Amino acid sequence: MNISRRNFLQTGGVAVAGSIILPPFMQSCRKIQISSNVKVYLDHFEVSAGTLQKVVAAAMSKGGDYADLYFEHKTTNNLGLEDGKVNRAFSNVDFGVGIRVLKGDQTGFAYSETITLDAMLNAAKMAANIANTNSSFKRGGLAEKIPSDYYKITQKWEDVSVKDKVPFVQEINDRVFSLDEKVIRVNAYLNDESAYSLFYNSEGRLAYDYRPMVSFSVVCVMEKDGQIENSYSARSFRKGFEFLTAGLVEELAQEAVNKTNILFEAIKPKAGEMPVVMGAGGSGILLHEAIGHTFEADFNRKGTSIFSDKMGKKVAESFVNIIDDGTLENNRGSINIDDEGNDTQKTYLVKDGVLNSYIHDRISSNFYKVAPTGNGRRESFRHIPIPRMRATYMENGSATKGDIIKNVGYGVYVDNFSNGEVKIGAGDFTFFVKSGYLIEKGELTQPIKDINIIGNGPQALADITMAASDFAIDNGTWVCGKDGQSVPVTCGLPSVLVKKLTVGGIS
């Protein structure tokens, strides 16, 4: 079956994800057997199995230890509404291949936006220069393996027109205005994405995936007696057009209005060191940024993380279990395979309070002599894969949220973060909290807003003294930046008590 890239996008292809692995007994096999699923992806990128082998052979020609190819075709559509009108509607198409060669712990990399044999061979030879000896590379056969599908959808975005999507941004605009007469402005944004990828390496592994994504957010601006406040709500999943429903519009509209209304009554608390209760869900961003990055194996391999010598040691109370998970169904951070062709998985980073695993890519898993964790991720074909988080969260404890709050004489409850800064090596962080509540004598009292939470991630982890059984994933539009690359992630947390953090408020 010959199918052009254009026709592929129209039909949506046959397979969602899969991988082909060259087993040891087939190392000398010259005949390549491929399924119809694999052929769809090869035809989409207009390459053959033989072409892939030629390019990998060129990449290995200078004596590299390993080489891989990463093909990507991504289409992104964006809609924006301001002042009651859709004033932004554009699409972007990205297409190309990245070629990587490893020699020891050194990396050679080049990419091409043109997928012709000559262009790929030139890029492969450039990447090969990381090594400096001539070498011959023996081609092998292929055997197929199909992994799980963690983002089943019913209608792909490439089958949906702009006119089908516009009513949803208009409806959420109208609904927010109808909920409260104080609303003076609404901005709504809808972004969808379809990405096809094909991966091949010098070990004979051929992997492929289709990755959908959608994000829908609304910003609400309100005015009361000359005071102007704003807040937002957002959802993002690996879903298709079925994601957009009247129920979602209502949920986001109500949430944005409620979060904005609270700010009119909010105050700034007194500054100082105090207990902090992290609310379930969105507070997981602090877990991701201030703690999760310190578990990434590249930082530990280089000795820049405070956890570099802590493997197998106690780092938190025994009820603390922290997970990085790529298997949550339709989750923004989930992936069927990582960008090095490895199966994704659920990885316990901290198990019963003990550091159990780092977050690995191929280089670090080889260094530590452990199995890959499925965390080799990249922003696009123009970037090399590095250890990255997916959905990072802490499991439930045994307390209740009410029990935790009752244990605080004076402190703050926070649940709505906006941005922050983290020194990844040491884990020192400063986070801006959009809203929360003051805790006085074991009760939530006055709403608070616009405060900073300052602390050290590893110390905050050790200082978690209680955890509730109200775990939630925050399905917002979280994006993680590292080494100039951005990837979609999610985070989650039950309500937890950190016995001591610095709160920046009024003196």
PDB file of N, CA and C in Angstrom, residues 277-284 413-415 493-496:
ATOM      1  N   VAL A 277       0.453  23.939  54.098  1.00  0.00           N
ATOM      2  CA  VAL A 277      -0.332  22.818  53.588  1.00  0.00           C
ATOM      3  C   VAL A 277      -0.453  22.980  52.081  1.00  0.00           C
ATOM      4  N   MET A 278       0.048  22.001  51.356  1.00  0.00           N
ATOM      5  CA  MET A 278      -0.045  21.989  49.900  1.00  0.00           C
ATOM      6  C   MET A 278      -1.341  21.297  49.502  1.00  0.00           C
ATOM      7  N   GLY A 279      -2.217  22.010  48.795  1.00  0.00           N
ATOM      8  CA  GLY A 279      -3.480  21.430  48.384  1.00  0.00           C
ATOM      9  C   GLY A 279      -3.306  20.358  47.323  1.00  0.00           C
ATOM     10  N   ALA A 280      -4.270  19.451  47.245  1.00  0.00           N
ATOM     11  CA  ALA A 280      -4.206  18.347  46.286  1.00  0.00           C
ATOM     12  C   ALA A 280      -4.232  18.867  44.853  1.00  0.00           C
ATOM     13  N   GLY A 281      -3.539  18.167  43.964  1.00  0.00           N
ATOM     14  CA  GLY A 281      -3.567  18.493  42.544  1.00  0.00           C
ATOM     15  C   GLY A 281      -2.457  19.424  42.128  1.00  0.00           C
ATOM     16  N   GLY A 282      -2.805  20.707  41.927  1.00  0.00           N
ATOM     17  CA  GLY A 282      -1.881  21.673  41.349  1.00  0.00           C
ATOM     18  C   GLY A 282      -0.618  21.912  42.137  1.00  0.00           C
ATOM     19  N   SER A 283      -0.637  21.660  43.442  1.00  0.00           N
ATOM     20  CA  SER A 283       0.588  21.819  44.235  1.00  0.00           C
ATOM     21  C   SER A 283       1.666  20.835  43.794  1.00  0.00           C
ATOM     22  N   GLY A 284       1.282  19.857  42.999  1.00  0.00           N
ATOM     23  CA  GLY A 284       2.254  18.910  42.463  1.00  0.00           C
ATOM     24  C   GLY A 284       3.306  19.564  41.598  1.00  0.00           C
ATOM     25  N   TYR A 413      -2.449  27.636  53.553  1.00  0.00           N
ATOM     26  CA  TYR A 413      -2.882  26.568  52.654  1.00  0.00           C
ATOM     27  C   TYR A 413      -2.779  27.126  51.245  1.00  0.00           C
ATOM     28  N   VAL A 414      -2.051  26.441  50.356  1.00  0.00           N
ATOM     29  CA  VAL A 414      -1.852  26.942  48.994  1.00  0.00           C
ATOM     30  C   VAL A 414      -2.280  25.879  47.991  1.00  0.00           C
ATOM     31  N   ASP A 415      -2.904  26.327  46.901  1.00  0.00           N
ATOM     32  CA  ASP A 415      -3.382  25.360  45.912  1.00  0.00           C
ATOM     33  C   ASP A 415      -3.380  25.890  44.487  1.00  0.00           C
ATOM     34  N   LEU A 493      -0.654  15.453  43.460  1.00  0.00           N
ATOM     35  CA  LEU A 493      -0.299  15.402  44.876  1.00  0.00           C
ATOM     36  C   LEU A 493      -1.568  15.210  45.691  1.00  0.00           C
ATOM     37  N   PRO A 494      -1.497  14.499  46.807  1.00  0.00           N
ATOM     38  CA  PRO A 494      -2.567  14.622  47.801  1.00  0.00           C
ATOM     39  C   PRO A 494      -2.271  15.859  48.643  1.00  0.00           C
ATOM     40  N   SER A 495      -3.194  16.283  49.464  1.00  0.00           N
ATOM     41  CA  SER A 495      -2.896  17.371  50.398  1.00  0.00           C
ATOM     42  C   SER A 495      -1.803  16.897  51.356  1.00  0.00           C
ATOM     43  N   VAL A 496      -0.757  17.717  51.526  1.00  0.00           N
ATOM     44  CA  VAL A 496       0.347  17.341  52.410  1.00  0.00           C
ATOM     45  C   VAL A 496       0.710  18.512  53.315  1.00  0.00           C
TER      46      VAL A 496
END
